[in-house]
CSV table of C-alpha atoms in Angstrom, one decimal:
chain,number,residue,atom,x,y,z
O,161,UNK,CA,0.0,0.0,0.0
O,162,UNK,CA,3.1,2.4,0.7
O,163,UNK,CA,4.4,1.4,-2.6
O,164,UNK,CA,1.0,2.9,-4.2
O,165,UNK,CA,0.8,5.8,-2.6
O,166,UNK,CA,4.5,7.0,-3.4
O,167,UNK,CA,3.8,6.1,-6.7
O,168,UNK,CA,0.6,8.5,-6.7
O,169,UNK,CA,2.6,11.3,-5.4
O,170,UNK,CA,4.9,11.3,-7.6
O,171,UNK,CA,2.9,11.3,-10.6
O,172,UNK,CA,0.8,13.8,-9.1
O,173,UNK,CA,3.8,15.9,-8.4
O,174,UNK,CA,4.9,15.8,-11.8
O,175,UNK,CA,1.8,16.7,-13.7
O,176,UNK,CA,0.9,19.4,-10.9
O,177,UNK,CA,4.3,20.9,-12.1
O,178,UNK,CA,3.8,20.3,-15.4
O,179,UNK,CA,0.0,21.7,-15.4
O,180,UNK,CA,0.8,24.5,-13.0
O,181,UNK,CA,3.7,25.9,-15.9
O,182,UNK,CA,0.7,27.0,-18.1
O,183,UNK,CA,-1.8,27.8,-15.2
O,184,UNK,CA,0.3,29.8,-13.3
O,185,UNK,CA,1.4,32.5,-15.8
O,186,UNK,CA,-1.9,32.3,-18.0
O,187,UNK,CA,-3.8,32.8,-14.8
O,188,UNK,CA,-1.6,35.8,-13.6
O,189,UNK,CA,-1.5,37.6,-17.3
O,190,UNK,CA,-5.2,37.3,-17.1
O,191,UNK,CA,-5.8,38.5,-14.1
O,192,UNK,CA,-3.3,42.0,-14.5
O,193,UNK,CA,-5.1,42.5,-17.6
O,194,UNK,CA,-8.4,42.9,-16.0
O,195,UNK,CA,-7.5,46.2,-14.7
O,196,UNK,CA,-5.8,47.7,-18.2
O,197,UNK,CA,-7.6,49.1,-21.0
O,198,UNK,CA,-6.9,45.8,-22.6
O,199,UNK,CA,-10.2,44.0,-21.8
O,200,UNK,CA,-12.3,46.9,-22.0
O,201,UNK,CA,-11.2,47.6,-25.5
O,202,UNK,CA,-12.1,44.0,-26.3
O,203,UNK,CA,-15.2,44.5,-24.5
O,204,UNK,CA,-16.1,47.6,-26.8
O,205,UNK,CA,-14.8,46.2,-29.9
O,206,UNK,CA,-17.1,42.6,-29.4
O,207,UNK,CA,-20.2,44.5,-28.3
O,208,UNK,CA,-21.9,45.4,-32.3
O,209,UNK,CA,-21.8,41.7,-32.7
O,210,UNK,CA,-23.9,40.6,-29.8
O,211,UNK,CA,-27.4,41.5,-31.8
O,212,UNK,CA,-26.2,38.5,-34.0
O,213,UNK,CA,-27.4,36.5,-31.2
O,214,UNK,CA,-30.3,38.6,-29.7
O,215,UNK,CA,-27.9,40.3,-27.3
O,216,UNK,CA,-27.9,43.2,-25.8
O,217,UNK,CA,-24.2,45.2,-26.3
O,218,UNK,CA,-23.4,44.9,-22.5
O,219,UNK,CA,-23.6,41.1,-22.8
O,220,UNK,CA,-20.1,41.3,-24.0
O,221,UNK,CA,-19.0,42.2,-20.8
O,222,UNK,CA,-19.8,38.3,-19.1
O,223,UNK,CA,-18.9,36.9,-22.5
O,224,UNK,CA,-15.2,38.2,-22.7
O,225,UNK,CA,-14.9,37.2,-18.7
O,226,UNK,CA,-16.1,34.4,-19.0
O,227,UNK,CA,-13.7,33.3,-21.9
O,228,UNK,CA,-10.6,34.9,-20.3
O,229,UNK,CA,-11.3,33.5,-17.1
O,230,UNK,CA,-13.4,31.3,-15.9
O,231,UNK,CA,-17.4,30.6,-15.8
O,232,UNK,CA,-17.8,32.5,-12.2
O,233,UNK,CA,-16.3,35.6,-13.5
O,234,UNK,CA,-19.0,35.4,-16.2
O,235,UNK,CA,-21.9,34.8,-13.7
O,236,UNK,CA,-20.6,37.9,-11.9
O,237,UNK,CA,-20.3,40.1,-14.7
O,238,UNK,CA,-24.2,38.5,-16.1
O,239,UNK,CA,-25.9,39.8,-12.3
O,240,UNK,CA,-23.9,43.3,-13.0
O,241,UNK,CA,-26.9,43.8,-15.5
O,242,UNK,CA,-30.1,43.3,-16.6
O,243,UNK,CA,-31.0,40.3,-18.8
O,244,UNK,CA,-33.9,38.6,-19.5
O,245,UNK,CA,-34.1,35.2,-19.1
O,246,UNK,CA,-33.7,34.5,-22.8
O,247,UNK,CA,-30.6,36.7,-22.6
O,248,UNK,CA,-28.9,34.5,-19.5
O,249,UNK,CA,-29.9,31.1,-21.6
O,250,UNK,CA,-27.5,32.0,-24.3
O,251,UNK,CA,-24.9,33.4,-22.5
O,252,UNK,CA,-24.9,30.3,-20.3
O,253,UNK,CA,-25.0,28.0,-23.2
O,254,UNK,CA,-21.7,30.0,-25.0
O,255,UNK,CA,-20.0,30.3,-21.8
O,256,UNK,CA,-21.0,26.3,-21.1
O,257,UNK,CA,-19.0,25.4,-24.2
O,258,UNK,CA,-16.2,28.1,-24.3
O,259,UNK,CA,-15.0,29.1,-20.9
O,260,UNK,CA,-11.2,29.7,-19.5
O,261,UNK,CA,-10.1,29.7,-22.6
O,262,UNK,CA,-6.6,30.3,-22.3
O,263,UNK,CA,-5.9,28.0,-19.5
O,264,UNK,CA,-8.7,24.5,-20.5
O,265,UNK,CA,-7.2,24.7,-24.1
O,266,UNK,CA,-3.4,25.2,-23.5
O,267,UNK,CA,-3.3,22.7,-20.8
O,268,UNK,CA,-5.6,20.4,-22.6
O,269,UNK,CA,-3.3,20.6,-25.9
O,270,UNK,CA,-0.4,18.9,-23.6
O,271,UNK,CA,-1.6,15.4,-24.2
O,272,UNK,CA,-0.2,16.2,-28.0
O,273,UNK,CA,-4.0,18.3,-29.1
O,274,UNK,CA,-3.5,21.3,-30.8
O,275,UNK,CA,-4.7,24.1,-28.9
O,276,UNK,CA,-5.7,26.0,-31.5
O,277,UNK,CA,-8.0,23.4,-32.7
O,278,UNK,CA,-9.3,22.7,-28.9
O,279,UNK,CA,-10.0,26.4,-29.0
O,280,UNK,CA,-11.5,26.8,-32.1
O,281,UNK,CA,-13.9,23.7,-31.5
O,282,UNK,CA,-15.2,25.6,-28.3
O,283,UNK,CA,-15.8,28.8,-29.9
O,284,UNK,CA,-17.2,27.1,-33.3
O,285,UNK,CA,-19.5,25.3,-30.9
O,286,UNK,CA,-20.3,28.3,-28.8
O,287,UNK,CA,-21.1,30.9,-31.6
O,288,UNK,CA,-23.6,28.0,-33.2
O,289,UNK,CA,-25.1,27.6,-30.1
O,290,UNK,CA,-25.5,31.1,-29.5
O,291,UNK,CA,-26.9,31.5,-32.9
O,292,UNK,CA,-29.4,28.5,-33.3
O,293,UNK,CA,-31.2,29.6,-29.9
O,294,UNK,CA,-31.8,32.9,-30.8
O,295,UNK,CA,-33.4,31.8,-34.2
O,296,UNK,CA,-35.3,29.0,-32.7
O,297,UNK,CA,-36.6,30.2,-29.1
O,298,UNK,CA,-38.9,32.9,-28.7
O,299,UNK,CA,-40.0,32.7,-25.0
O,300,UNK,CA,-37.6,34.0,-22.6
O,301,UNK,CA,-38.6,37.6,-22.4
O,302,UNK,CA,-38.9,38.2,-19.1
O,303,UNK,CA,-36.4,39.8,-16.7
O,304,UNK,CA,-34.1,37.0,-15.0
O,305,UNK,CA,-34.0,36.7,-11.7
O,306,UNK,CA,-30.7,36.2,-10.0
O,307,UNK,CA,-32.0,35.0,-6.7
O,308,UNK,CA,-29.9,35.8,-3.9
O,309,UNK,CA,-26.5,35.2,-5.8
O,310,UNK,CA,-25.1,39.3,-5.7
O,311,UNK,CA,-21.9,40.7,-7.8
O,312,UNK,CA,-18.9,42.0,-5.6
O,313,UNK,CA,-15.8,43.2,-6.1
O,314,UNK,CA,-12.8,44.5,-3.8
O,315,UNK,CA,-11.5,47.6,-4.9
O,316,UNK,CA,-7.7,47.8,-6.1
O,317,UNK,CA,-4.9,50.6,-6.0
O,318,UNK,CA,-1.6,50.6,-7.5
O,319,UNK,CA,0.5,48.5,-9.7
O,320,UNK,CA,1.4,46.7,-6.8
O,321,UNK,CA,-1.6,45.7,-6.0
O,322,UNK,CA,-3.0,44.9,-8.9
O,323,UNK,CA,0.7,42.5,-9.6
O,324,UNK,CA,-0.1,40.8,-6.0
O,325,UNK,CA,-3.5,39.9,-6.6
O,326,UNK,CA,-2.5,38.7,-10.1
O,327,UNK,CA,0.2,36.4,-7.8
O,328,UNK,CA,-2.1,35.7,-5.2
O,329,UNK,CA,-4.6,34.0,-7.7
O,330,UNK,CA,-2.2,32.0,-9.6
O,331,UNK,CA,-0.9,30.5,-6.6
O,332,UNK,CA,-4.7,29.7,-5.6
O,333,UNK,CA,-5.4,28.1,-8.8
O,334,UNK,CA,-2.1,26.3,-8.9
O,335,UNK,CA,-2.7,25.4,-5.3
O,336,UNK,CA,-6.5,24.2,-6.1
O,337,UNK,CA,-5.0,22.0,-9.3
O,338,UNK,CA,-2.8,20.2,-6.8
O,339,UNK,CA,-5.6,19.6,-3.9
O,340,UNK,CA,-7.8,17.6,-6.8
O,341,UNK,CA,-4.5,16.6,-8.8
O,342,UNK,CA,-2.7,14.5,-6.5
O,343,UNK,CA,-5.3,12.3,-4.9
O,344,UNK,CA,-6.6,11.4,-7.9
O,345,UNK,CA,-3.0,10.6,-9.1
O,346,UNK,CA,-3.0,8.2,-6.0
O,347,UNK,CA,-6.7,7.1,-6.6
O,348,UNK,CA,-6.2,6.0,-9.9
O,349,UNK,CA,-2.4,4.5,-9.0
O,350,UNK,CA,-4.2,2.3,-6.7
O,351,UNK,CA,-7.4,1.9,-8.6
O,352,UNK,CA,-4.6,0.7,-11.3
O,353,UNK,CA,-2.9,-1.6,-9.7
O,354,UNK,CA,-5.9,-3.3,-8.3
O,355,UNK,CA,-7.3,-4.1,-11.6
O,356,UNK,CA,-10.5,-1.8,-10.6
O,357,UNK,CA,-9.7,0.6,-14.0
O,358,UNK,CA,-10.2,-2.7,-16.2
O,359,UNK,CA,-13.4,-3.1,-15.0
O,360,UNK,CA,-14.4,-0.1,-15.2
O,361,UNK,CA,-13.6,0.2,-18.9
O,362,UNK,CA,-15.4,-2.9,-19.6
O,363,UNK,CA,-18.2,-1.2,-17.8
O,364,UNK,CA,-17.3,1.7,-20.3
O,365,UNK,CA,-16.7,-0.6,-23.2
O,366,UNK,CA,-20.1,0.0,-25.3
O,367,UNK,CA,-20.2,3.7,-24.5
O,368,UNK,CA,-16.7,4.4,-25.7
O,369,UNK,CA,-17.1,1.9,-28.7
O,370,UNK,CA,-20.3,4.4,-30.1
O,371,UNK,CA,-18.1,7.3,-29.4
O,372,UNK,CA,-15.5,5.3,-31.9
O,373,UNK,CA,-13.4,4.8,-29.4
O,374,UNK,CA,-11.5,2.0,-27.6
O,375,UNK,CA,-11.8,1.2,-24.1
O,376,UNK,CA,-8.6,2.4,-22.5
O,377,UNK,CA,-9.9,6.0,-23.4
O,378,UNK,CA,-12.9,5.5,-20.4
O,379,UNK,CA,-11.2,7.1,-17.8
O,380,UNK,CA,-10.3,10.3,-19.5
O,381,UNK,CA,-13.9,10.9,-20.2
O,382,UNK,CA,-15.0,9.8,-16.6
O,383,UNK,CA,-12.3,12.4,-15.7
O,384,UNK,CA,-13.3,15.3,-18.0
O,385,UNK,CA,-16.8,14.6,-17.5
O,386,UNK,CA,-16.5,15.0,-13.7
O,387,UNK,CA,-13.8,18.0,-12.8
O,388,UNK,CA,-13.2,19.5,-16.1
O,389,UNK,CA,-10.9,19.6,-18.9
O,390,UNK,CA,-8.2,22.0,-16.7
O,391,UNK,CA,-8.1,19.3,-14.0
O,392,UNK,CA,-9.3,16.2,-16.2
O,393,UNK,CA,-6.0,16.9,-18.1
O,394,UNK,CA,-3.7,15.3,-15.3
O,395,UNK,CA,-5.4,11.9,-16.2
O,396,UNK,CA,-5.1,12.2,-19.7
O,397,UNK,CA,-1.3,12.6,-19.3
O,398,UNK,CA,-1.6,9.2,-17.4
O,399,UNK,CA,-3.6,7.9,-19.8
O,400,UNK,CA,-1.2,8.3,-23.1
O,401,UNK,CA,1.4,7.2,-21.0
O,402,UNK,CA,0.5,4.3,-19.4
O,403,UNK,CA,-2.8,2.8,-21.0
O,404,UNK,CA,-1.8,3.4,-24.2
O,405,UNK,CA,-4.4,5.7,-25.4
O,406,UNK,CA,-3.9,6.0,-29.4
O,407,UNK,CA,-3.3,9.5,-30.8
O,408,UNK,CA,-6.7,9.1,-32.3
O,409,UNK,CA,-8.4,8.1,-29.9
O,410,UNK,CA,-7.1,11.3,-27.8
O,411,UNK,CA,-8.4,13.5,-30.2
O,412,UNK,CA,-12.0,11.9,-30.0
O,413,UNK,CA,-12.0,12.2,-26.6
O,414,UNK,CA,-10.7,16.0,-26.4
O,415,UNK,CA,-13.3,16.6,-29.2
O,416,UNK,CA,-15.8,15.0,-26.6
O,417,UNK,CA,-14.8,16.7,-23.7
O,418,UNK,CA,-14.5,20.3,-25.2
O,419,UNK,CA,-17.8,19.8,-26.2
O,420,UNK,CA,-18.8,18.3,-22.5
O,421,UNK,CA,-16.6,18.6,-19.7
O,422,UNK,CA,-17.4,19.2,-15.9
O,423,UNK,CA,-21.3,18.6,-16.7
O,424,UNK,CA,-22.2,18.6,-12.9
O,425,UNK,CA,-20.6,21.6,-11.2
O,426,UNK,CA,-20.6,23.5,-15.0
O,427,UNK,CA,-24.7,23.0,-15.7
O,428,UNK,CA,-25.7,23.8,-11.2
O,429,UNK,CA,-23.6,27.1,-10.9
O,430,UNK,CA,-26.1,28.1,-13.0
O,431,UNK,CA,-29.5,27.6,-11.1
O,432,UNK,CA,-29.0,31.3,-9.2
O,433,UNK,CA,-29.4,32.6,-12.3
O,434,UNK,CA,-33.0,31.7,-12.8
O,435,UNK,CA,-32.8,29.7,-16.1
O,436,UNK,CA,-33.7,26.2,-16.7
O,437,UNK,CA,-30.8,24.0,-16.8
O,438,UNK,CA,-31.7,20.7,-17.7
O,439,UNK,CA,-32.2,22.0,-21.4
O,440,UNK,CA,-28.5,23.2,-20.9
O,441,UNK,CA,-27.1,19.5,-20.1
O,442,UNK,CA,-28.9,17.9,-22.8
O,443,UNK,CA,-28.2,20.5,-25.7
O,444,UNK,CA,-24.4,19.9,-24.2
O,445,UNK,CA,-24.5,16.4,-23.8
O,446,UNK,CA,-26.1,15.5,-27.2
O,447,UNK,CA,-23.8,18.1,-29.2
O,448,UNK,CA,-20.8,16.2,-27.9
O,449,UNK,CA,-22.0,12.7,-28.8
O,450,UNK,CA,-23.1,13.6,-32.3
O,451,UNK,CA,-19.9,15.5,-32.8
O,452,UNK,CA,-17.8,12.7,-32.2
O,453,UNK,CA,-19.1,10.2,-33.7
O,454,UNK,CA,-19.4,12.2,-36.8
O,455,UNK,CA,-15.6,13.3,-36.8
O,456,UNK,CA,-14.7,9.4,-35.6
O,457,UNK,CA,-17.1,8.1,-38.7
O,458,UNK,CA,-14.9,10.7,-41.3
O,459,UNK,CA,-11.8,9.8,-39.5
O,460,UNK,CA,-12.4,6.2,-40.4
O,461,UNK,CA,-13.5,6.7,-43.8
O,462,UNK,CA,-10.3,8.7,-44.5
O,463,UNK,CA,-8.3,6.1,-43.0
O,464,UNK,CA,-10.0,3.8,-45.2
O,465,UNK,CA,-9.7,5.3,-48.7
O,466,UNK,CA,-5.7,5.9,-47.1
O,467,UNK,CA,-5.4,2.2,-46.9
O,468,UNK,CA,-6.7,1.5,-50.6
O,469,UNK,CA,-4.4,4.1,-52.3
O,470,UNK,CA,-1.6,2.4,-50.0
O,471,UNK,CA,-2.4,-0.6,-50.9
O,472,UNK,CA,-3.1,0.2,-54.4
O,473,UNK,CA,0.6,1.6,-54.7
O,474,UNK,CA,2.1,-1.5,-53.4
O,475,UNK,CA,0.3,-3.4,-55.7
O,476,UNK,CA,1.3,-1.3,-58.8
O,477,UNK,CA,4.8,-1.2,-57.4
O,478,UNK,CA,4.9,-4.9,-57.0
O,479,UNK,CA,4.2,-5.2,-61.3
């Protein structure tokens, strides 16, 4: 039992340092940048385009927060103003699929992804979204309420202060990757070991087959499913070391998760806002599923007509 858990630690050590290299500066940049004339003039530059999906210009505001940082600094910018409910649905849904941009994608893109691709998915996915409900709901017209949920924020003076909060915030989201980092790294070392993750992806087996994928890719869903892509990311390290996770099958299972990941705590932070969620989880749910299995079905068929030609070659080779 020793044994295990020094294992665990030690991987968890190593892919807390090796997530925390992209959190930590991402995380601080961001955060120094929110007091600079750099987000506002983003802000002002994105607002004309929110009528394209039945947004109001200030909606812009949560939007670009949201995408720099993370969904809560969305939710507080979205009670800053006054939305109707239709107005929260579509932010929530955008946000739901592109949020913490920077930090989801670049870490994400260490299992060999392009980030750039990761990034583009979520915002593809999120502008569609966006785009579709505004065209196809016409309900939602009535002021949201936003509970008891309330928007705060500490005032800041100086350079100085502004650099030592943009510290102070790294090291907490650093510090908060290696609280749910390491004991999973020692959960899943033991879980390993004791031959629980075999069953499991046999349990898996039929889901992960429909998605186009083999087995040994369960656990990085069940991970980016539960605590996010950010978080989720640790285990997919693991997983193309160690359970031999194809490069293909990675793919699928980022193009999965950027669609779907942390459905739980992503879909209930939500519920203050006065929207109805369950609609959220299933528009997120079924996009994901229907996304994969179309790019897995048109990564097969390429593979296939790849194979012919191949094989064709060799054959004219041969005479």
């Amino acid at each position: 039992m020793y044994g295990i858990l020094q294992r665990g630690l030690q991987q968890g050590l190593q892919v807390t340092w090796t997530l925390g290299k992209v959190i930590f500066p991402i995380t601080l940049l961001i955060t120094i940048l929110q007091y600079t004339p750099v987000l506002p003039w983003i802000i002002k530059q994105i607002s004309p385009v929110m009528g394209l999906f039945g947004l109001s210009g200030e909606a812009a505001v949560p939007l670009v927060l949201g995408n720099a940082l993370n969904l809560y600094a969305g939710i507080a910018a979205i009670v800053s103003f006054d939305f109707t409910v239709k107005e929260v649905f579509i932010m929530a849904m955008m946000l739901s699929f592109s949020h913490n941009l920077f930090i989801e994608s670049t870490v994400a893109s260490r299992v060999g992804v392009s980030a750039w691709l990761i990034g583009g998915i979520r915002l593809s996915l999120a502008v569609i979204a966006g785009i579709t409900i505004n065209l196809l709901w016409d309900g939602g017209t009535e002021q949201a309420q936003y509970g008891l949920i309330s928007s705060s924020e500490g005032a800041v003076n100086g350079w100085s202060e502004i650099a030592l909060q943009g510290v102070q915030t790294a090291l907490i989201a650093v510090g908060q990757l290696a609280l749910i980092v390491i004991p999973l790294m020692v959960i899943m070392q033991y879980l390993r070991e004791k031959g629980w993750l075999t069953k499991l992806s046999n349990g898996l087996a039929p889901f992960t087959k429909l998605l186009g994928m083999e087995r040994n890719t369960s656990m990085t869903l069940v991970a980016g499913l539960t605590i996010g892509l950010a978080y989720g990311a640790g285990l997919m390290i693991q997983a193309v070391k160690e359970d031999g996770v194809s490069r293909r099958d990675m793919y699928l299972a980022l193009i999965f998760l950027v669609s779907c990941h942390a459905v739980v705590e992503d879909t209930l932070i939500f519920i203050p806002l006065g929207i109805p969620i369950w609609p959220l989880l299933a528009i997120r749910l079924v996009t994901a599923i229907l996304l994969t299995m179309i790019v897995s079905i048109i990564w097969k068929r390429t593979d296939h007509v790849k194979g012919k030609e191949t094989a064709n070659e060799n054959s004219y080779n041969t005479f």
